[in-house]
Short mmCIF file of C-alpha atoms and ligand atoms in Angstrom, two decimals:
data_model
loop_
_atom_site.label_atom_id
_atom_site.label_comp_id
_atom_site.label_asym_id
_atom_site.label_seq_id
_atom_site.Cartn_x
_atom_site.Cartn_y
_atom_site.Cartn_z
CA UNK A 275 -14.43 20.92 8.37
CA UNK A 276 -14.12 18.79 5.30
CA UNK A 277 -10.92 16.86 4.25
CA UNK A 278 -10.60 15.37 0.85
CA UNK A 279 -8.20 12.45 0.31
CA UNK A 280 -6.85 11.72 -3.05
CA UNK A 281 -5.00 8.70 -4.60
CA UNK A 282 -4.03 9.79 -7.97
CA UNK A 283 -2.90 6.96 -10.39
CA UNK A 284 -1.75 7.43 -14.01
CA UNK A 285 -5.43 7.01 -15.51
CA UNK A 286 -7.54 7.09 -12.27
CA UNK A 287 -8.33 9.13 -9.32
CA UNK A 288 -9.67 7.46 -6.13
CA UNK A 289 -11.08 9.88 -3.63
CA UNK A 290 -12.72 10.04 -0.14
CA UNK A 291 -14.31 12.80 1.75
CA UNK A 292 -14.16 13.14 5.45
CA UNK A 293 -15.97 15.30 7.85
CA UNK A 294 -13.73 16.47 10.97
CA UNK A 295 -16.03 17.41 13.85
CA UNK A 296 -15.04 19.72 16.60
CA UNK A 297 -14.45 16.78 19.00
CA UNK A 298 -11.63 15.66 16.60
CA UNK A 299 -13.57 12.63 15.28
CA UNK A 300 -13.21 12.14 11.73
CA UNK A 301 -16.01 10.47 9.56
CA UNK A 302 -15.97 9.24 6.03
CA UNK A 303 -18.96 10.73 4.17
CA UNK A 304 -18.24 10.03 0.67
CA UNK A 305 -15.97 8.16 -1.75
CA UNK A 306 -15.44 7.38 -5.36
CA UNK A 307 -13.24 6.90 -8.40
CA UNK A 308 -12.79 8.61 -11.71
CA UNK A 309 -11.53 5.82 -14.09
CA UNK A 310 -9.91 5.52 -17.44
CA UNK A 311 -8.73 9.20 -17.64
CA UNK A 312 -7.47 10.10 -21.10
CA UNK A 313 -9.28 7.23 -22.77
CA UNK A 314 -12.38 7.58 -25.21
CA UNK A 315 -14.87 7.02 -22.34
CA UNK A 316 -14.12 7.55 -18.78
CA UNK A 317 -16.22 6.36 -15.74
CA UNK A 318 -17.26 8.20 -12.51
CA UNK A 319 -18.45 6.37 -9.63
CA UNK A 320 -19.38 8.06 -6.34
CA UNK A 321 -21.25 7.01 -3.20
CA UNK A 322 -22.18 9.13 -0.28
CA UNK A 323 -24.38 9.30 2.80
CA UNK A 324 -26.88 10.98 0.54
CA UNK A 325 -26.74 8.57 -2.33
CA UNK A 326 -24.89 7.21 -5.40
CA UNK A 327 -23.95 8.62 -8.73
CA UNK A 328 -22.62 6.93 -11.75
CA UNK A 329 -21.98 8.06 -15.40
CA UNK A 330 -19.88 7.65 -18.51
CA UNK A 331 -18.11 10.74 -19.71
CA UNK A 332 -14.96 11.77 -21.41
CA UNK A 333 -12.20 13.04 -19.19
CA UNK A 334 -9.15 14.28 -20.75
CA UNK A 335 -6.86 14.93 -18.00
CA UNK A 336 -6.58 14.83 -14.15
CA UNK A 337 -7.77 18.46 -13.77
CA UNK A 338 -11.06 17.47 -15.60
CA UNK A 339 -11.22 14.35 -13.51
CA UNK A 340 -11.07 16.42 -10.37
CA UNK A 341 -13.66 18.80 -11.73
CA UNK A 342 -15.82 15.76 -11.90
CA UNK A 343 -15.03 14.93 -8.27
CA UNK A 344 -16.14 18.37 -7.27
CA UNK A 345 -19.25 18.05 -9.32
CA UNK A 346 -20.57 14.92 -7.61
CA UNK A 347 -19.37 16.17 -4.15
CA UNK A 348 -21.60 19.25 -4.78
CA UNK A 349 -24.55 17.53 -6.42
CA UNK A 350 -27.83 19.24 -5.28
CA UNK A 351 -29.52 15.98 -4.30
CA UNK A 352 -26.52 13.44 -3.57
CA UNK A 353 -23.81 15.70 -2.89
CA UNK A 354 -22.24 16.23 0.64
CA UNK A 355 -20.99 19.90 0.29
CA UNK A 356 -22.30 23.15 -1.19
CA UNK A 357 -19.33 25.01 -2.06
CA UNK A 358 -15.77 23.80 -2.98
CA UNK A 359 -14.21 26.03 -0.22
CA UNK A 360 -15.74 23.95 2.38
CA UNK A 361 -12.85 21.55 1.75
CA UNK A 362 -10.19 23.02 3.90
CA UNK A 363 -7.55 20.36 3.37
CA UNK A 364 -6.65 17.99 0.50
CA UNK A 365 -4.28 15.13 1.44
CA UNK A 366 -2.47 13.22 -1.28
CA UNK A 367 -0.88 9.75 -1.22
CA UNK A 368 2.46 9.88 -2.60
CA UNK A 369 4.61 6.72 -3.21
CA UNK A 370 8.18 7.82 -3.21
CA UNK A 371 9.70 10.64 -1.16
CA UNK A 372 13.10 8.92 -1.09
CA UNK A 373 14.99 9.60 2.25
CA UNK A 374 14.41 13.28 2.34
CA UNK A 375 10.96 13.24 3.79
CA UNK A 376 10.00 11.49 6.86
CA UNK A 377 6.72 13.08 7.75
CA UNK A 378 3.41 14.22 6.11
CA UNK A 379 4.15 17.58 4.79
CA UNK A 380 2.45 20.72 3.22
CA UNK A 381 3.23 20.69 -0.45
CA UNK A 382 5.42 23.67 -1.51
CA UNK A 383 7.81 23.77 -4.51
CA UNK A 384 10.55 21.96 -2.65
CA UNK A 385 8.15 19.03 -1.88
CA UNK A 386 7.12 19.01 -5.60
CA UNK A 387 10.71 18.87 -6.42
CA UNK A 388 11.39 15.96 -4.37
CA UNK A 389 8.45 13.99 -5.86
CA UNK A 390 9.81 14.80 -9.19
CA UNK A 391 13.21 13.73 -8.20
CA UNK A 392 12.15 10.30 -7.03
CA UNK A 393 9.95 9.76 -10.12
CA UNK A 394 12.61 7.81 -11.89
CA UNK A 395 12.63 5.28 -9.04
CA UNK A 396 8.65 5.17 -9.17
CA UNK A 397 7.90 5.88 -12.64
CA UNK A 398 4.43 4.37 -12.41
CA UNK A 399 3.53 6.19 -9.44
CA UNK A 400 5.28 9.56 -8.65
CA UNK A 401 4.43 11.28 -11.91
CA UNK A 402 0.78 10.30 -11.45
CA UNK A 403 0.75 11.55 -7.91
CA UNK A 404 2.19 14.84 -9.02
CA UNK A 405 -0.41 15.18 -11.78
CA UNK A 406 -3.13 14.77 -9.13
CA UNK A 407 -1.40 17.35 -6.85
CA UNK A 408 -1.17 20.01 -9.51
CA UNK A 409 -4.68 19.59 -10.74
CA UNK A 410 -6.09 19.67 -7.17
CA UNK A 411 -4.19 22.76 -6.46
CA UNK A 412 -6.08 24.38 -9.37
CA UNK A 413 -9.45 22.90 -8.51
CA UNK A 414 -9.22 23.54 -4.79
CA UNK A 415 -6.92 26.65 -4.70
CA UNK A 416 -7.81 27.68 -1.10
CA UNK A 417 -7.21 24.21 0.57
CA UNK A 418 -4.13 23.33 2.39
CA UNK A 419 -2.50 20.42 0.29
CA UNK A 420 -0.61 17.93 2.18
CA UNK A 421 1.60 14.91 0.88
CA UNK A 422 1.72 11.55 2.78
CA UNK A 423 4.54 9.50 1.67
CA UNK A 424 4.62 5.67 1.42
CA UNK A 425 8.24 5.80 2.11
CA UNK A 426 8.00 8.01 5.28
CA UNK A 427 7.53 5.44 7.85
CA UNK A 428 10.75 3.57 6.64
CA UNK A 429 13.05 6.45 7.06
CA UNK A 430 14.04 4.98 10.50
CA UNK A 431 15.73 1.76 8.76
CA UNK A 432 19.19 1.54 10.12
CA UNK A 433 22.11 1.37 7.56
CA UNK A 434 22.62 -2.24 7.59
CA UNK A 435 19.08 -2.74 6.44
CA UNK A 436 18.94 -0.08 3.81
CA UNK A 437 22.38 -0.54 2.08
CA UNK A 438 22.84 -3.07 -0.82
CA UNK A 439 26.09 -4.81 -1.10
CA UNK A 440 27.04 -3.27 -4.40
CA UNK A 441 29.74 -0.67 -4.89
CA UNK A 442 29.10 2.12 -2.24
CA UNK A 443 29.56 4.87 -4.95
CA UNK A 444 26.22 3.88 -6.46
CA UNK A 445 24.62 4.63 -3.12
CA UNK A 446 26.34 8.10 -3.06
CA UNK A 447 25.72 8.86 -6.57
CA UNK A 448 22.28 7.67 -7.27
CA UNK A 449 20.91 7.11 -3.63
CA UNK A 450 20.43 3.36 -4.44
CA UNK A 451 19.14 2.00 -1.19
CA UNK A 452 16.24 0.25 0.32
CA UNK A 453 13.32 2.69 0.73
CA UNK A 454 10.42 0.41 1.54
CA UNK A 455 6.68 1.23 0.61
CA UNK A 456 3.11 0.68 2.01
CA UNK A 457 4.71 2.64 4.97
CA UNK A 458 1.21 4.50 5.88
CA UNK A 459 -0.52 0.95 6.11
CA UNK A 460 2.34 -0.75 8.17
CA UNK A 461 2.32 2.10 10.58
CA UNK A 462 -1.57 2.11 10.83
CA UNK A 463 -1.89 -1.57 11.54
CA UNK A 464 0.78 -1.57 13.89
CA UNK A 465 -0.59 1.00 15.91
CA UNK A 466 -4.06 -0.65 15.83
CA UNK A 467 -2.35 -3.86 16.92
CA UNK A 468 -1.10 -2.11 19.92
CA UNK A 469 -4.42 -0.84 20.82
CA UNK A 470 -6.31 -4.10 20.52
CA UNK A 471 -3.50 -5.76 22.70
CA UNK A 472 -3.84 -2.97 25.12
CA UNK A 473 -0.08 -2.34 25.22
CA UNK A 474 2.00 0.79 24.14
CA UNK A 475 3.55 0.39 20.88
CA UNK A 476 6.90 1.45 22.48
CA UNK A 477 6.94 -1.78 24.21
CA UNK A 478 5.95 -4.16 21.28
CA UNK A 479 7.82 -5.99 18.50
CA UNK A 480 5.53 -6.42 15.56
CA UNK A 481 5.75 -7.97 12.09
CA UNK A 482 3.25 -6.55 9.79
CA UNK A 483 2.19 -8.28 6.50
CA UNK A 484 0.59 -5.95 3.91
CA UNK A 485 -0.76 -8.55 1.37
CA UNK A 486 -2.58 -6.81 -1.39
CA UNK A 487 -1.89 -6.74 -5.11
CA UNK A 488 1.44 -5.28 -4.08
CA UNK A 489 2.75 -6.94 -0.87
CA UNK A 490 5.32 -6.32 1.81
CA UNK A 491 6.44 -7.21 5.27
CA UNK A 492 7.73 -4.82 7.82
CA UNK A 493 9.53 -5.31 11.17
CA UNK A 494 8.22 -2.58 13.63
CA UNK A 495 10.34 -2.42 16.81
CA UNK A 496 8.97 -0.11 19.56
CA UNK A 497 6.92 1.73 16.89
CA UNK A 498 9.65 2.26 14.41
CA UNK A 499 10.17 0.58 11.02
CA UNK A 500 13.68 -1.33 11.30
CA UNK A 501 13.35 -3.54 8.32
CA UNK A 502 11.05 -4.00 5.33
CA UNK A 503 10.81 -6.27 2.31
CA UNK A 504 10.36 -3.69 -0.48
CA UNK A 505 13.49 -2.01 -1.66
CA UNK A 506 14.75 0.80 -4.01
CA UNK A 507 11.22 0.13 -5.79
CA UNK A 508 8.27 -1.96 -4.99
CA UNK A 509 9.61 -4.93 -7.15
CA UNK A 510 11.62 -6.43 -4.22
CA UNK A 511 10.48 -8.95 -1.41
CA UNK A 512 7.39 -10.97 -1.33
CA UNK A 513 5.82 -12.84 -4.38
CA UNK A 514 2.96 -10.40 -5.51
CA UNK A 515 0.01 -10.28 -7.85
CA UNK A 516 2.35 -9.72 -10.91
CA UNK A 517 5.64 -8.82 -9.42
CA UNK A 518 8.44 -11.39 -8.91
CA UNK A 519 9.65 -10.18 -5.53
CA UNK A 520 13.27 -11.49 -4.63
CA UNK A 521 15.08 -13.19 -7.47
CA UNK A 522 18.64 -14.09 -8.13
CA UNK A 523 19.70 -10.87 -10.06
CA UNK A 524 21.52 -13.08 -12.44
CA UNK A 525 18.05 -14.14 -13.77
CA UNK A 526 17.89 -10.78 -15.34
CA UNK A 527 21.16 -11.32 -17.28
CA UNK A 528 20.06 -14.79 -18.52
CA UNK A 529 16.62 -13.73 -19.67
CA UNK A 530 18.30 -11.09 -21.76
CA UNK A 531 20.65 -13.60 -23.23
CA UNK A 532 18.46 -16.51 -23.70
CA UNK A 533 15.09 -14.89 -24.54
CA UNK A 534 16.77 -12.15 -26.45
CA UNK A 535 14.87 -9.55 -24.55
CA UNK A 536 15.77 -5.91 -24.06
CA UNK A 537 16.41 -4.69 -20.52
CA UNK A 538 13.08 -2.79 -20.70
CA UNK A 539 11.19 -5.96 -21.63
CA UNK A 540 12.73 -7.95 -18.77
CA UNK A 541 12.00 -5.20 -16.36
CA UNK A 542 8.29 -5.28 -17.48
CA UNK A 543 8.31 -9.04 -17.28
CA UNK A 544 9.19 -8.97 -13.74
CA UNK A 545 6.77 -6.14 -12.78
CA UNK A 546 3.79 -7.17 -14.80
CA UNK A 547 3.97 -10.89 -15.72
CA UNK A 548 5.49 -12.67 -12.77
CA UNK A 549 4.31 -13.15 -9.30
CA UNK A 550 1.22 -15.40 -8.69
CA UNK A 551 0.33 -14.53 -12.27
CA UNK A 552 3.52 -15.85 -13.69
CA UNK A 553 3.45 -18.96 -11.45
CA UNK A 554 -0.12 -20.00 -12.00
CA UNK A 555 -0.05 -18.94 -15.78
CA UNK A 556 -3.64 -17.82 -15.37
CA UNK A 557 -4.35 -14.87 -13.09
CA UNK A 558 -3.25 -12.65 -10.38
CA UNK A 559 -6.78 -12.57 -8.67
CA UNK A 560 -6.30 -14.48 -5.39
CA UNK A 561 -10.07 -15.04 -5.18
CA UNK A 562 -9.99 -17.03 -8.38
CA UNK A 563 -6.82 -18.75 -7.50
CA UNK A 564 -8.31 -19.72 -4.03
CA UNK A 565 -11.34 -21.41 -5.68
CA UNK A 566 -9.01 -23.36 -7.98
CA UNK A 567 -6.72 -24.18 -5.12
CA UNK A 568 -9.60 -25.89 -3.33
CA UNK A 569 -10.44 -27.76 -6.54
CA UNK A 570 -6.99 -29.14 -6.62
CA UNK A 571 -5.72 -27.19 -9.61
CA UNK A 572 -1.89 -27.80 -9.57
CA UNK A 573 -1.39 -24.15 -11.10
CA UNK A 574 -3.06 -22.67 -8.18
CA UNK A 575 -1.51 -25.00 -5.57
CA UNK A 576 2.07 -24.21 -6.94
CA UNK A 577 1.48 -20.46 -6.82
CA UNK A 578 0.04 -20.42 -3.30
CA UNK A 579 2.92 -22.67 -2.16
CA UNK A 580 5.52 -20.34 -3.24
CA UNK A 581 3.62 -17.29 -2.15
CA UNK A 582 3.14 -18.58 1.39
CA UNK A 583 6.65 -19.77 1.62
CA UNK A 584 8.16 -16.57 0.81
CA UNK A 585 5.97 -14.77 3.54
CA UNK A 586 6.99 -17.41 6.00
CA UNK A 587 10.61 -16.91 5.17
CA UNK A 588 10.45 -13.23 5.90
CA UNK A 589 8.72 -13.67 9.15
CA UNK A 590 11.47 -15.92 10.30
CA UNK A 591 14.10 -13.51 9.14
CA UNK A 592 12.38 -10.60 10.89
CA UNK A 593 11.90 -12.72 14.17
CA UNK A 594 15.56 -12.90 14.17
CA UNK A 595 16.17 -9.09 13.41
CA UNK A 596 13.80 -8.34 16.17
CA UNK A 597 15.07 -11.01 18.60
CA UNK A 598 11.57 -12.33 18.95
CA UNK A 599 8.11 -10.96 18.17
CA UNK A 600 4.98 -10.12 20.15
CA UNK A 601 2.50 -9.98 17.28
CA UNK A 602 2.11 -10.67 13.64
CA UNK A 603 -0.44 -8.69 11.75
CA UNK A 604 -2.13 -9.43 8.48
CA UNK A 605 -3.69 -6.69 6.35
CA UNK A 606 -4.79 -5.49 2.83
CA UNK A 607 -7.02 -7.49 0.24
CA UNK A 608 -5.34 -10.84 0.64
CA UNK A 609 -4.09 -10.52 4.28
CA UNK A 610 -7.49 -9.48 5.49
CA UNK A 611 -9.71 -11.89 3.49
CA UNK A 612 -7.90 -15.09 2.78
CA UNK A 613 -7.83 -17.48 5.68
CA UNK A 614 -6.27 -20.24 3.67
CA UNK A 615 -3.16 -17.89 2.85
CA UNK A 616 -2.69 -17.03 6.52
CA UNK A 617 -3.02 -20.65 7.40
CA UNK A 618 -0.49 -21.83 4.73
CA UNK A 619 2.01 -19.05 5.94
CA UNK A 620 1.79 -19.84 9.61
CA UNK A 621 1.63 -23.48 9.36
CA UNK A 622 4.35 -25.60 11.34
CA UNK A 623 5.57 -22.62 13.19
CA UNK A 624 4.69 -23.71 16.60
CA UNK A 625 8.25 -24.26 17.60
CA UNK A 626 8.58 -20.49 17.22
CA UNK A 627 5.74 -19.91 19.43
CA UNK A 628 3.07 -19.30 16.63
CA UNK A 629 -0.05 -21.10 16.70
CA UNK A 630 -3.17 -20.14 14.58
CA UNK A 631 -6.78 -21.05 15.90
CA UNK A 632 -8.33 -22.20 12.71
CA UNK A 633 -11.85 -21.21 13.78
CA UNK A 634 -10.87 -17.70 14.77
CA UNK A 635 -9.03 -17.36 11.50
CA UNK A 636 -12.01 -18.08 9.44
CA UNK A 637 -13.92 -14.99 11.06
CA UNK A 638 -11.48 -12.54 12.65
CA UNK A 639 -13.84 -9.77 13.13
CA UNK A 640 -15.94 -12.14 15.38
CA UNK A 641 -13.09 -12.80 17.69
CA UNK A 642 -11.86 -9.11 18.03
CA UNK A 643 -9.37 -9.53 15.28
CA UNK A 644 -7.11 -11.91 17.22
CA UNK A 645 -6.79 -15.16 15.39
CA UNK A 646 -4.08 -16.91 17.33
CA UNK A 647 -4.69 -19.80 19.63
CA UNK A 648 -4.92 -18.97 23.44
CA UNK A 649 -1.60 -20.68 24.06
CA UNK A 650 0.14 -19.08 21.14
CA UNK A 651 3.03 -17.07 22.62
CA UNK A 652 2.95 -14.88 19.55
CA UNK A 653 -0.30 -13.04 18.93
CA UNK A 654 -1.77 -13.16 15.36
CA UNK A 655 -4.18 -10.35 14.34
CA UNK A 656 -6.01 -9.58 11.14
CA UNK A 657 -6.52 -5.71 10.94
CA UNK A 658 -8.30 -3.97 8.10
CA UNK A 659 -5.94 -1.27 6.85
CA UNK A 660 -7.09 2.33 6.40
CA UNK A 661 -4.40 4.56 4.67
CA UNK A 662 -7.03 7.19 3.61
CA UNK A 663 -7.98 7.86 7.26
CA UNK A 664 -4.30 8.17 8.21
CA UNK A 665 -3.92 10.75 5.30
CA UNK A 666 -7.12 12.56 6.41
CA UNK A 667 -5.83 12.91 10.09
CA UNK A 668 -2.58 14.00 9.03
CA UNK A 669 -3.98 16.57 6.62
CA UNK A 670 -6.38 17.90 9.31
CA UNK A 671 -3.35 18.30 11.78
CA UNK A 672 -1.91 20.56 9.13
CA UNK A 673 -4.81 22.82 8.21
CA UNK A 674 -5.25 24.29 11.62
P1 ADP B 784 -4.00 -2.95 -3.85
O1 ADP B 784 -2.53 -3.50 -3.67
O2 ADP B 784 -4.30 -2.86 -5.30
O3 ADP B 784 -4.36 -1.76 -2.98
P2 ADP B 784 -5.77 -4.59 -2.37
O4 ADP B 784 -5.22 -4.54 -0.97
O5 ADP B 784 -7.15 -4.21 -2.47
O6 ADP B 784 -4.89 -4.11 -3.52
O7 ADP B 784 -5.80 -6.28 -2.61
C1 ADP B 784 -6.03 -6.75 -3.84
C2 ADP B 784 -5.92 -8.20 -3.83
O8 ADP B 784 -6.80 -8.74 -2.84
C3 ADP B 784 -6.42 -8.74 -5.13
O9 ADP B 784 -5.21 -9.78 -5.45
C4 ADP B 784 -7.48 -9.74 -4.77
O10 ADP B 784 -7.70 -10.81 -5.55
C5 ADP B 784 -7.45 -9.98 -3.33
N1 ADP B 784 -8.71 -10.22 -2.66
C6 ADP B 784 -9.72 -9.51 -2.59
N2 ADP B 784 -10.75 -10.07 -1.88
C7 ADP B 784 -10.26 -11.33 -1.63
C8 ADP B 784 -10.82 -12.58 -0.91
N3 ADP B 784 -11.99 -12.48 -0.50
N4 ADP B 784 -10.04 -13.60 -0.79
C9 ADP B 784 -8.75 -13.62 -1.38
N5 ADP B 784 -8.15 -12.65 -1.94
C10 ADP B 784 -8.78 -11.49 -2.06
#
């Protein structure tokens, strides 16, 4: 049985195809991306167990984009399926499901309405996710379509963690509250950490740090999310690639006044021109900044120090929320691949029982993904995330 996983953005569709065997084992057999949808020239990139395909072509919309996905998947030579109906389930990553959907669901009219409803809180993501869903339903009409929400894992947050201290009427009127994101990733790495440590997740307190271009921290108590750093939108919390994370809300007011900016312009500035890009004044690519950091470039040093300090502060806060922690997990682009960032974050935390082993930290895989020192009370793990695999598994469950 084949399961297709789709991550649909405003101008791109990322996809992976999985083969689910009788035994229940799921294997990735192809993946790719259709990029620059709606532009003059679009780009299709595909790789599979039978070979790679790349070409430029004009792709007008998501439906056309998905017909290219089907075209490469059924390619005579390099394809992995013969007919579209071999795909029995399509799993969709959806960013915002609000507080209404707490589990992966088969997409019906109601689910589409919920995605639409929360579009105003995730204007960059939800409309694009919906475009992908509607196009996929046309291209794969016989498949079961399942939505897996980034917010779902966080629907267990207690009231004291999800309410903001603004007039309560805005919570009732607009559902202004903390939702949290990256839930699929936080859940996956927390479960993996429990497996690696050989303990049931129901007995563990874990802090998961998803550090990608977007970044968030979650406190996972006995398998449930009880606190997380992103809020109503993915703008809150950590310093990110281009997002500011936490700031004094009054800064918004003063930027409007002093710089004569509109509210839309300030919102854009906080989302797209801030974070490590804003602090360094050069780039949001952490690989480049890392090189510059080691060369002693003050712009990179400044950005890294603020970045790491913010994560450290959240870890400390979440240790208080959890009344101690058994394991800290790093994942996503930066979390998985930047030893220096992990080192800066966890430096000088030995009084809290956290000690990194510098050698292990340089090569987590070699040491079974555990990078803390033997005498560290708190285990530190580096775990590659795999949101697509979770989506594939959840979709498979609902196709039977
Ligand atoms: P997204 O949030 O877009 O899914 P990823 O999880 O793929 O992002 O992470 C992207 C980030 O990871 C980028 O900022 C990139 O610079 C960073 N990154 C990727 N590889 C490395 C590396 N080897 N060292 C440091 N940072 C890296």
